[in-house]
Short mmCIF file of N, CA and C in Angstrom, two decimals:
data_model
loop_
_atom_site.label_atom_id
_atom_site.label_comp_id
_atom_site.label_asym_id
_atom_site.label_seq_id
_atom_site.Cartn_x
_atom_site.Cartn_y
_atom_site.Cartn_z
N MET A 784 135.22 8.29 129.96
CA MET A 784 135.37 8.79 131.31
C MET A 784 135.95 7.68 132.17
N HIS A 785 136.83 8.06 133.09
CA HIS A 785 137.46 7.10 133.99
C HIS A 785 137.06 7.45 135.42
N ASN A 786 136.79 6.44 136.21
CA ASN A 786 136.36 6.64 137.59
C ASN A 786 137.40 6.14 138.57
N ALA A 787 137.42 6.74 139.75
CA ALA A 787 138.28 6.30 140.84
C ALA A 787 137.48 6.40 142.13
N THR A 788 137.88 5.65 143.12
CA THR A 788 137.20 5.64 144.41
C THR A 788 138.12 6.27 145.45
N VAL A 789 137.55 7.08 146.35
CA VAL A 789 138.31 7.69 147.43
C VAL A 789 138.23 6.77 148.64
N THR A 790 139.39 6.47 149.25
CA THR A 790 139.42 5.62 150.43
C THR A 790 139.05 6.43 151.67
N SER A 791 138.92 5.75 152.80
CA SER A 791 138.60 6.44 154.05
C SER A 791 139.72 7.38 154.48
N LYS A 792 140.93 7.19 153.94
CA LYS A 792 142.06 8.07 154.25
C LYS A 792 142.18 9.21 153.23
N GLY A 793 141.23 9.32 152.31
CA GLY A 793 141.26 10.38 151.31
C GLY A 793 142.19 10.09 150.15
N GLN A 794 142.59 8.84 149.98
CA GLN A 794 143.49 8.47 148.90
C GLN A 794 142.71 7.87 147.74
N THR A 795 143.31 7.96 146.56
CA THR A 795 142.71 7.37 145.37
C THR A 795 143.82 6.92 144.44
N THR A 796 143.48 6.11 143.47
CA THR A 796 144.43 5.69 142.45
C THR A 796 144.00 6.32 141.14
N ILE A 797 144.94 6.96 140.47
CA ILE A 797 144.65 7.56 139.17
C ILE A 797 144.60 6.43 138.16
N PRO A 798 143.52 6.32 137.39
CA PRO A 798 143.42 5.22 136.42
C PRO A 798 144.61 5.20 135.46
N LYS A 799 145.04 3.99 135.10
CA LYS A 799 146.21 3.81 134.25
C LYS A 799 146.11 4.60 132.95
N GLU A 800 144.94 4.62 132.34
CA GLU A 800 144.78 5.34 131.07
C GLU A 800 145.07 6.83 131.25
N VAL A 801 144.67 7.38 132.40
CA VAL A 801 144.91 8.80 132.68
C VAL A 801 146.39 9.03 132.96
N ARG A 802 147.00 8.16 133.79
CA ARG A 802 148.45 8.29 134.06
C ARG A 802 149.25 8.22 132.77
N ASP A 803 148.90 7.27 131.92
CA ASP A 803 149.62 7.13 130.65
C ASP A 803 149.40 8.34 129.75
N GLY A 804 148.16 8.82 129.70
CA GLY A 804 147.85 9.97 128.85
C GLY A 804 148.58 11.24 129.28
N LEU A 805 148.82 11.38 130.58
CA LEU A 805 149.53 12.55 131.10
C LEU A 805 151.03 12.31 131.19
N GLY A 806 151.44 11.08 130.96
CA GLY A 806 152.86 10.76 131.08
C GLY A 806 153.36 10.83 132.51
N LEU A 807 152.48 10.53 133.46
CA LEU A 807 152.85 10.63 134.88
C LEU A 807 153.81 9.52 135.28
N GLN A 808 154.76 9.90 136.12
CA GLN A 808 155.73 8.96 136.67
C GLN A 808 155.69 9.09 138.19
N PRO A 809 156.20 8.09 138.91
CA PRO A 809 156.27 8.21 140.38
C PRO A 809 156.99 9.50 140.77
N GLN A 810 156.50 10.14 141.79
CA GLN A 810 157.03 11.39 142.35
C GLN A 810 156.58 12.64 141.59
N ASP A 811 155.86 12.51 140.47
CA ASP A 811 155.30 13.69 139.82
C ASP A 811 154.27 14.31 140.76
N LYS A 812 154.11 15.60 140.68
CA LYS A 812 153.18 16.34 141.54
C LYS A 812 151.92 16.69 140.75
N LEU A 813 150.80 16.74 141.46
CA LEU A 813 149.53 17.13 140.87
C LEU A 813 149.01 18.35 141.62
N ASN A 814 148.51 19.33 140.88
CA ASN A 814 147.88 20.51 141.47
C ASN A 814 146.39 20.44 141.20
N PHE A 815 145.59 20.73 142.23
CA PHE A 815 144.14 20.72 142.09
C PHE A 815 143.62 22.13 142.35
N THR A 816 142.73 22.59 141.48
CA THR A 816 142.07 23.88 141.65
C THR A 816 140.58 23.62 141.71
N LEU A 817 139.97 24.05 142.81
CA LEU A 817 138.53 23.89 142.99
C LEU A 817 137.84 25.19 142.60
N LEU A 818 136.97 25.12 141.60
CA LEU A 818 136.24 26.30 141.14
C LEU A 818 134.94 26.44 141.93
N PRO A 819 134.37 27.64 141.98
CA PRO A 819 133.16 27.87 142.78
C PRO A 819 131.98 26.96 142.40
N ASP A 820 131.91 26.52 141.13
CA ASP A 820 130.79 25.67 140.73
C ASP A 820 131.02 24.20 141.03
N GLY A 821 132.12 23.86 141.72
CA GLY A 821 132.41 22.47 142.07
C GLY A 821 133.30 21.75 141.07
N THR A 822 133.63 22.41 139.96
CA THR A 822 134.53 21.82 138.97
C THR A 822 135.94 21.78 139.55
N VAL A 823 136.65 20.69 139.31
CA VAL A 823 138.04 20.57 139.76
C VAL A 823 138.93 20.50 138.53
N ILE A 824 139.97 21.31 138.53
CA ILE A 824 140.98 21.26 137.47
C ILE A 824 142.22 20.63 138.08
N MET A 825 142.70 19.56 137.45
CA MET A 825 143.90 18.88 137.92
C MET A 825 144.99 19.10 136.87
N ARG A 826 146.15 19.55 137.32
CA ARG A 826 147.28 19.75 136.42
C ARG A 826 148.46 18.95 136.94
N ALA A 827 149.15 18.29 136.02
CA ALA A 827 150.37 17.57 136.37
C ALA A 827 151.52 18.56 136.37
N LYS A 828 152.27 18.60 137.45
CA LYS A 828 153.46 19.46 137.54
C LYS A 828 154.66 18.57 137.32
N LYS A 829 155.14 18.59 136.08
CA LYS A 829 156.23 17.71 135.73
C LYS A 829 157.54 18.46 135.53
N ARG A 830 157.49 19.76 135.43
CA ARG A 830 158.70 20.54 135.17
C ARG A 830 159.52 20.72 136.44
N GLN A 831 160.80 20.62 136.28
CA GLN A 831 161.75 20.94 137.33
C GLN A 831 162.34 22.31 136.99
N LEU A 832 162.93 22.96 137.95
CA LEU A 832 163.56 24.25 137.68
C LEU A 832 164.61 24.12 136.59
N ALA A 833 165.32 23.00 136.58
CA ALA A 833 166.37 22.79 135.58
C ALA A 833 165.80 22.74 134.16
N ASP A 834 164.51 22.37 134.02
CA ASP A 834 163.88 22.31 132.70
C ASP A 834 163.78 23.69 132.06
N LEU A 835 163.83 24.74 132.88
CA LEU A 835 163.68 26.10 132.37
C LEU A 835 165.00 26.69 131.90
N GLN A 836 166.08 25.94 132.07
CA GLN A 836 167.40 26.42 131.64
C GLN A 836 167.37 26.80 130.16
N GLY A 837 167.82 27.99 129.85
CA GLY A 837 167.90 28.44 128.47
C GLY A 837 166.62 29.08 127.95
N ILE A 838 165.56 29.16 128.75
CA ILE A 838 164.29 29.68 128.27
C ILE A 838 164.38 31.16 127.93
N ALA A 839 165.30 31.88 128.57
CA ALA A 839 165.42 33.32 128.31
C ALA A 839 166.37 33.62 127.16
N GLY A 840 166.91 32.59 126.54
CA GLY A 840 167.78 32.79 125.40
C GLY A 840 169.25 32.93 125.75
N TYR A 841 169.59 32.92 127.03
CA TYR A 841 170.99 33.02 127.44
C TYR A 841 171.69 31.71 127.13
N THR A 842 172.78 31.77 126.40
CA THR A 842 173.49 30.54 126.01
C THR A 842 174.91 30.50 126.56
N GLY A 843 175.27 31.45 127.41
CA GLY A 843 176.61 31.50 127.98
C GLY A 843 176.78 30.48 129.10
N PRO A 844 177.88 30.56 129.80
CA PRO A 844 178.14 29.62 130.89
C PRO A 844 177.20 29.88 132.07
N ALA A 845 177.02 28.87 132.89
CA ALA A 845 176.20 29.01 134.10
C ALA A 845 176.84 30.04 135.01
N ILE A 846 176.02 30.87 135.65
CA ILE A 846 176.52 31.90 136.55
C ILE A 846 176.09 31.53 137.97
N PRO A 847 177.05 31.41 138.89
CA PRO A 847 176.70 31.07 140.27
C PRO A 847 175.81 32.16 140.89
N VAL A 848 174.95 31.76 141.78
CA VAL A 848 174.01 32.68 142.44
C VAL A 848 174.78 33.79 143.16
N GLU A 849 175.91 33.45 143.75
CA GLU A 849 176.69 34.45 144.47
C GLU A 849 177.09 35.61 143.55
N GLU A 850 177.46 35.30 142.32
CA GLU A 850 177.82 36.34 141.36
C GLU A 850 176.60 37.16 140.95
N MET A 851 175.46 36.53 140.83
CA MET A 851 174.23 37.25 140.46
C MET A 851 173.87 38.26 141.54
N LYS A 852 174.02 37.86 142.81
CA LYS A 852 173.71 38.76 143.92
C LYS A 852 174.61 39.98 143.90
N ALA A 853 175.83 39.83 143.42
CA ALA A 853 176.78 40.94 143.38
C ALA A 853 176.35 42.00 142.37
N TRP A 854 175.45 41.67 141.44
CA TRP A 854 175.02 42.62 140.41
C TRP A 854 174.03 43.65 140.95
N LYS A 855 173.53 43.46 142.13
CA LYS A 855 172.52 44.37 142.68
C LYS A 855 173.05 45.79 142.77
#
């Protein structure tokens, strides 16, 4: 278990072992979910929208948004 202290400004430092284990880099985002029993779930948000490119199996050329809107 790793511990951290909260400052008077509500800030804390994530222990190095945890940062390394999650592969966190500067500017990565963290999401916190507070459950009714007081448990907190922290998730690292490391994906960018560009990371999802190709997830639907489309392998053709990039299509500009303006052309997509014309399909309506």
